[in-house]
Amino acid sequence: MILHKKWRKLSYVVLAASVILSSWSATTAAFAQSQPVLTMVNQEILTSGAILKKYTWQTTRNNKDVKVNANVVEVDLTNSNVKLDVMTGTNNQFTKKQTVLGMAIETKAVAGVNGDFYNTQAEGVPMGPQISNGQLMATPPYLPGFYTFALDQNNKPIVDLFTFKGNIIAKDGASYPLGGINKTYYWFEPGGEHSHIDGLFMYTNAWGQVDRSNDGVTYPTEVLVQNGIITQIPENGVVNMIAPQDGYILRASGKAAEFVRAHLKVGDPIKADYEVLAQDPNTKYDVTKFKMMIGGHTILVDGGQPAKFSREVASLCCTRSRTAIGYSKDEKTAYLITADYSGESKGLSMTELQQFMIQVGVWKGLNLDGGGSTQMVARPLGEFEPVLVNKTETGIQRKVVNGVGVYSIAPKGQVKGLFVQAPNVLFLGEHSPLSTKAYDEYYNPMEAGTMTAQWSVADQRGTFKENVFTPTKAGMAKVTAVSGQASFTADVEVAGRNQIASMKIMTDSLALSEGETYKIPVVATTVSGKTREIPAELIEWEVLGIKGQAANGKLTVESLNGSTGAQLIARYDGYSTMATIPVGIDKTWYDLDNFAVMTMSDQKPAEVKASVQIKPSETNNKYLELQYDFTQGTGNKWAYATLDTGVLIEGQPQMLKVKVNGDESLNWLRAEILDNSGKIHYVDLARNINWKGWKQLTADLSEYKMNYPIRVKSLYLVNEEIGQDERAAKGSIGIDDITFTYRGSVQQPAQNSVGLTINKKAVTVNGKSLTLEQAPYITEGNTLIPIRFVTDALGGTVRWDEKERKVTVIRGTKMIDLWIDQKDLLVNGQRITAEVAPVIKSDITMVPLRILSENLGWKVTWDAKTQHITMQ
């Protein structure tokens, strides 16, 4: 086995061919358990010659169904209005990394994906070759198995292995091999030699910093060349500038430096003779005429079949986000591919990626940088700038070294289409500005200002004031925009009560304190499946159980006055929902200014370095700093701030809160909680530390089923082996104000017992005999009961709305709205359909027992022989 150092997402071990094949076969067996199902969800034209297709890919892993969301940009290589090219860092320079979105916006790409692998510990340059806009910017490394995607002068796609050959020729005719152009240090395979020992390398203006591959292994002797003439060989060895546009800088070390001293002099002419060529000497390309070229990793698909991996993939075997590129059998279509590992999308293994590529049409293709680097951007139709279209693995858009961009080179065309931009759903009475977007015959956006529109809506379903639409009727509103000779009519859904399937107050993690103000957004989901927050000004609020005010999307708690919680009722167009928020008690347990707990450091494995120390903040507030160094050791790595487990946490806290000063390391932050049975619970605080500065993190401890009392064993960072090189190996975080929140228990309804008999008015409440005005009865197989009497007896309240003929039942944390003679009802804002509708009989409201018992927490016992019902 041969050591291969620090190349991102590449193996730390280069395996022999037999081991590669064995790993490939094992991975195939593990993941390819069934024929995957590929479904295209939708497609959108990006520009003339480029289409974005969104897919779901469903398969089974370990007998479990999984789904993967993937995106494919198809580029028509025969279309003269579109081109593929390589985007580079910032201002088209290496060492200045940028997100794919940033590169696309800067270069005016209509779409793009991240590109080549790179050494995260080095300056930020691609590992493989690069040609951008026909210019050679970087050469291939002397490493086996790294494939490249390119387009030749005829726009023919090429996926192949490339190498580099070059020499620097002095005035006296002496020459020295040129190791490459704009390359950072790496290690040759299989020997493991450092690339820059005895190496001579060229750096052009594309290398955007003065430091050129100085990792401490070699000492540079540099030569400045301008217009083919040596203009500087500094005595201290370093040319203190970025290479000029009209020249380059040579970096020599070891034997190459001896060549410089022996044969190169200021004022002498110098010649650089080099070429990029196929590794197979029988394959000939004129790379000097290539339009673009980007390096990658292993080949994945060849001849429409899974290819044997040309690089070791053991470190890439797990399901991750993926990026790939390839072309079709007829060589007319290029494919830019991303697959997500985020949320419900479970990522792809390398073998699954092969299958996916084949299913979408790839004939030959290769792997690009994946994991946390996977990003795809695309410009929506009619828009001027692209947006991120995939979900990144870490929750942030990583800065990378380069990417593949899709560019429109079409001329300005005539208006082809006009469409209306509006929220996916509107609400009655909402003042919503609408806008138009137009695109030309090449599907490129039209300039703003030329598309001033006149607006109208059919059937008097709303009003317009200029472009601001206020809907007045629920349902589909036909909105028309007319601009010049172009017009467009769109169906805009307006949600009233009948269009809503559910409505929820988003307060699941709240615990109330006096004097505090809380956001209380209300989110509605329509019957058609659209979800959106209802504008705060459209919600009517009712606050029960506490003294407080709810308005404009916020709840202000004035007084709790011994209450255990609040019931919030939100109403929109007669549709209601309720949320119960308990009173919370925050108790700060760890605060270095007031409540110190003995804290030490620990680490695993032994090579990891970790330390803790007390530091003052800018406001002289003391906090704990956990410093870590994961640069040594292998496998998963941990750095701990260990706390005194002799200190008990009182009571049964529901929430853990901690303030953390993040360092954007993307490391995983967890807490170890030791419960009374000796079991350790691992509590996630932040799956990725993707922020900088102080932030309060919250964890719900009720999910962990702990045996109280509990102790805090540690707060610690994890740098997982998979994707380890994507995260910061050294850094520090701050920890302060570890607080436990105790949620007050909401007062429960009375535990009364009610006995009823079908078709009899006699009733018992806790054994006491009473008489009903209307007996319960059975209709269509459903028992109907007198709602007011039963609810009062079981500790609830009943409200009657004469105008709507609506009954509202509130019991504990549940609220049910029922309408007379209607089967639809609402349970805490969720629309449900009953088998029979509530009715009025003998002036008494009768409602179906099953719906109430299932949704109000009543326990019902039925005696079929006596037809007696017991409710508790």
CSV table of N, CA and C in Angstrom, one decimal, residues 327-385:
chain,number,residue,atom,x,y,z
A,327,TYR,N,-21.1,12.5,-21.4
A,327,TYR,CA,-21.8,12.8,-22.7
A,327,TYR,C,-22.5,11.6,-23.2
A,328,SER,N,-23.4,11.9,-24.3
A,328,SER,CA,-24.2,10.8,-24.8
A,328,SER,C,-23.5,10.0,-25.9
A,329,LYS,N,-24.2,8.9,-26.3
A,329,LYS,CA,-23.6,8.0,-27.3
A,329,LYS,C,-23.3,8.7,-28.6
A,330,ASP,N,-24.3,9.6,-29.0
A,330,ASP,CA,-24.1,10.3,-30.3
A,330,ASP,C,-23.2,11.5,-30.2
A,331,GLU,N,-22.7,11.8,-29.0
A,331,GLU,CA,-21.7,12.9,-28.7
A,331,GLU,C,-22.3,14.2,-29.0
A,332,LYS,N,-23.7,14.3,-28.9
A,332,LYS,CA,-24.4,15.6,-29.1
A,332,LYS,C,-24.8,16.2,-27.8
A,333,THR,N,-24.8,15.5,-26.7
A,333,THR,CA,-25.3,16.0,-25.5
A,333,THR,C,-24.3,15.9,-24.3
A,334,ALA,N,-24.1,16.9,-23.6
A,334,ALA,CA,-23.3,16.8,-22.4
A,334,ALA,C,-24.2,16.9,-21.2
A,335,TYR,N,-23.8,16.1,-20.1
A,335,TYR,CA,-24.6,16.1,-18.9
A,335,TYR,C,-23.8,16.6,-17.7
A,336,LEU,N,-24.4,17.5,-17.0
A,336,LEU,CA,-23.9,18.0,-15.7
A,336,LEU,C,-24.8,17.5,-14.7
A,337,ILE,N,-24.3,16.7,-13.7
A,337,ILE,CA,-25.1,15.9,-12.8
A,337,ILE,C,-24.7,16.2,-11.3
A,338,THR,N,-25.8,16.4,-10.5
A,338,THR,CA,-25.6,16.4,-9.0
A,338,THR,C,-26.7,15.6,-8.4
A,339,ALA,N,-26.3,14.9,-7.3
A,339,ALA,CA,-27.3,14.2,-6.5
A,339,ALA,C,-27.1,14.6,-5.0
A,340,ASP,N,-28.2,14.7,-4.3
A,340,ASP,CA,-28.1,15.3,-3.0
A,340,ASP,C,-28.1,14.3,-1.9
A,341,TYR,N,-27.3,14.7,-0.8
A,341,TYR,CA,-27.4,14.0,0.4
A,341,TYR,C,-27.8,15.0,1.5
A,342,SER,N,-29.1,15.2,1.6
A,342,SER,CA,-29.6,16.2,2.5
A,342,SER,C,-31.1,15.9,2.8
A,343,GLY,N,-31.5,15.9,4.1
A,343,GLY,CA,-32.9,15.7,4.4
A,343,GLY,C,-33.4,14.3,3.9
A,344,GLU,N,-34.5,14.4,3.1
A,344,GLU,CA,-35.1,13.1,2.7
A,344,GLU,C,-34.2,12.5,1.5
A,345,SER,N,-33.4,13.2,0.9
A,345,SER,CA,-32.5,12.7,-0.2
A,345,SER,C,-31.3,12.1,0.4
A,346,LYS,N,-31.1,10.8,0.1
A,346,LYS,CA,-30.1,10.0,0.8
A,346,LYS,C,-28.8,9.8,0.1
A,347,GLY,N,-28.5,10.6,-0.9
A,347,GLY,CA,-27.2,10.5,-1.6
A,347,GLY,C,-27.0,9.2,-2.4
A,348,LEU,N,-25.9,9.1,-3.0
A,348,LEU,CA,-25.6,8.0,-3.9
A,348,LEU,C,-24.2,7.4,-3.5
A,349,SER,N,-24.1,6.1,-3.6
A,349,SER,CA,-22.7,5.5,-3.6
A,349,SER,C,-22.1,5.7,-4.9
A,350,MET,N,-20.9,5.3,-5.1
A,350,MET,CA,-20.2,5.4,-6.4
A,350,MET,C,-20.8,4.5,-7.4
A,351,THR,N,-21.2,3.3,-7.0
A,351,THR,CA,-21.8,2.4,-7.9
A,351,THR,C,-23.2,2.8,-8.3
A,352,GLU,N,-23.9,3.4,-7.3
A,352,GLU,CA,-25.3,3.9,-7.6
A,352,GLU,C,-25.2,5.1,-8.6
A,353,LEU,N,-24.1,5.9,-8.4
A,353,LEU,CA,-23.9,7.1,-9.3
A,353,LEU,C,-23.7,6.6,-10.7
A,354,GLN,N,-23.0,5.5,-10.9
A,354,GLN,CA,-22.8,4.9,-12.2
A,354,GLN,C,-24.2,4.5,-12.8
A,355,GLN,N,-25.0,3.9,-12.0
A,355,GLN,CA,-26.3,3.4,-12.5
A,355,GLN,C,-27.2,4.7,-12.9
A,356,PHE,N,-27.2,5.7,-12.0
A,356,PHE,CA,-28.0,6.9,-12.3
A,356,PHE,C,-27.5,7.5,-13.6
A,357,MET,N,-26.2,7.7,-13.8
A,357,MET,CA,-25.7,8.3,-15.0
A,357,MET,C,-26.1,7.5,-16.3
A,358,ILE,N,-26.1,6.2,-16.2
A,358,ILE,CA,-26.5,5.4,-17.4
A,358,ILE,C,-28.0,5.6,-17.6
A,359,GLN,N,-28.8,5.7,-16.6
A,359,GLN,CA,-30.2,5.8,-16.8
A,359,GLN,C,-30.6,7.2,-17.4
A,360,VAL,N,-29.8,8.2,-17.1
A,360,VAL,CA,-30.2,9.5,-17.7
A,360,VAL,C,-29.6,9.7,-19.0
A,361,GLY,N,-28.8,8.8,-19.5
A,361,GLY,CA,-28.3,8.9,-20.9
A,361,GLY,C,-26.8,9.0,-21.1
A,362,VAL,N,-26.0,8.9,-20.0
A,362,VAL,CA,-24.6,9.1,-20.2
A,362,VAL,C,-24.0,7.8,-20.8
A,363,TRP,N,-23.2,8.1,-21.9
A,363,TRP,CA,-22.4,7.0,-22.5
A,363,TRP,C,-21.0,6.9,-22.0
A,364,LYS,N,-20.4,8.0,-21.7
A,364,LYS,CA,-19.1,8.0,-21.1
A,364,LYS,C,-19.0,9.2,-20.1
A,365,GLY,N,-18.6,8.9,-18.9
A,365,GLY,CA,-18.5,10.0,-17.9
A,365,GLY,C,-17.6,9.7,-16.8
A,366,LEU,N,-17.4,10.8,-16.0
A,366,LEU,CA,-16.4,10.7,-14.9
A,366,LEU,C,-17.0,11.4,-13.6
A,367,ASN,N,-16.3,11.1,-12.5
A,367,ASN,CA,-16.7,11.6,-11.2
A,367,ASN,C,-16.0,13.0,-11.0
A,368,LEU,N,-16.7,14.0,-10.6
A,368,LEU,CA,-16.2,15.3,-10.2
A,368,LEU,C,-16.2,15.3,-8.7
A,369,ASP,N,-15.8,16.4,-8.1
A,369,ASP,CA,-15.7,16.6,-6.7
A,369,ASP,C,-17.1,16.5,-6.1
A,370,GLY,N,-17.3,15.7,-5.0
A,370,GLY,CA,-18.6,15.6,-4.4
A,370,GLY,C,-18.6,15.9,-3.0
A,371,GLY,N,-19.5,15.3,-2.2
A,371,GLY,CA,-19.6,15.6,-0.8
A,371,GLY,C,-20.1,17.0,-0.5
A,372,GLY,N,-19.4,17.7,0.4
A,372,GLY,CA,-19.8,19.1,0.7
A,372,GLY,C,-19.5,20.1,-0.4
A,373,SER,N,-18.8,19.7,-1.4
A,373,SER,CA,-18.5,20.6,-2.5
A,373,SER,C,-19.7,20.6,-3.6
A,374,THR,N,-20.5,19.6,-3.5
A,374,THR,CA,-21.5,19.4,-4.6
A,374,THR,C,-22.5,20.6,-4.6
A,375,GLN,N,-22.5,21.3,-5.7
A,375,GLN,CA,-23.4,22.5,-5.9
A,375,GLN,C,-23.8,22.5,-7.3
A,376,MET,N,-25.1,22.8,-7.6
A,376,MET,CA,-25.5,23.1,-8.9
A,376,MET,C,-26.4,24.4,-8.9
A,377,VAL,N,-26.1,25.3,-9.8
A,377,VAL,CA,-26.9,26.5,-9.9
A,377,VAL,C,-27.5,26.5,-11.3
A,378,ALA,N,-28.6,27.2,-11.4
A,378,ALA,CA,-29.3,27.4,-12.7
A,378,ALA,C,-30.1,28.7,-12.7
A,379,ARG,N,-30.2,29.3,-13.8
A,379,ARG,CA,-31.0,30.5,-14.0
A,379,ARG,C,-32.4,30.2,-14.3
A,380,PRO,N,-33.4,30.6,-13.4
A,380,PRO,CA,-34.8,30.3,-13.8
A,380,PRO,C,-35.2,31.1,-15.0
A,381,LEU,N,-36.2,30.6,-15.7
A,381,LEU,CA,-36.6,31.2,-17.0
A,381,LEU,C,-37.1,32.6,-16.7
A,382,GLY,N,-36.6,33.6,-17.4
A,382,GLY,CA,-37.0,35.0,-17.2
A,382,GLY,C,-36.1,35.7,-16.3
A,383,GLU,N,-35.3,35.0,-15.5
A,383,GLU,CA,-34.4,35.7,-14.5
A,383,GLU,C,-33.1,36.0,-15.1
A,384,PHE,N,-32.4,37.0,-14.4
A,384,PHE,CA,-31.1,37.4,-14.9
A,384,PHE,C,-29.9,36.7,-14.2
A,385,GLU,N,-30.2,36.2,-13.1
A,385,GLU,CA,-29.1,35.5,-12.3
A,385,GLU,C,-29.5,34.1,-11.9
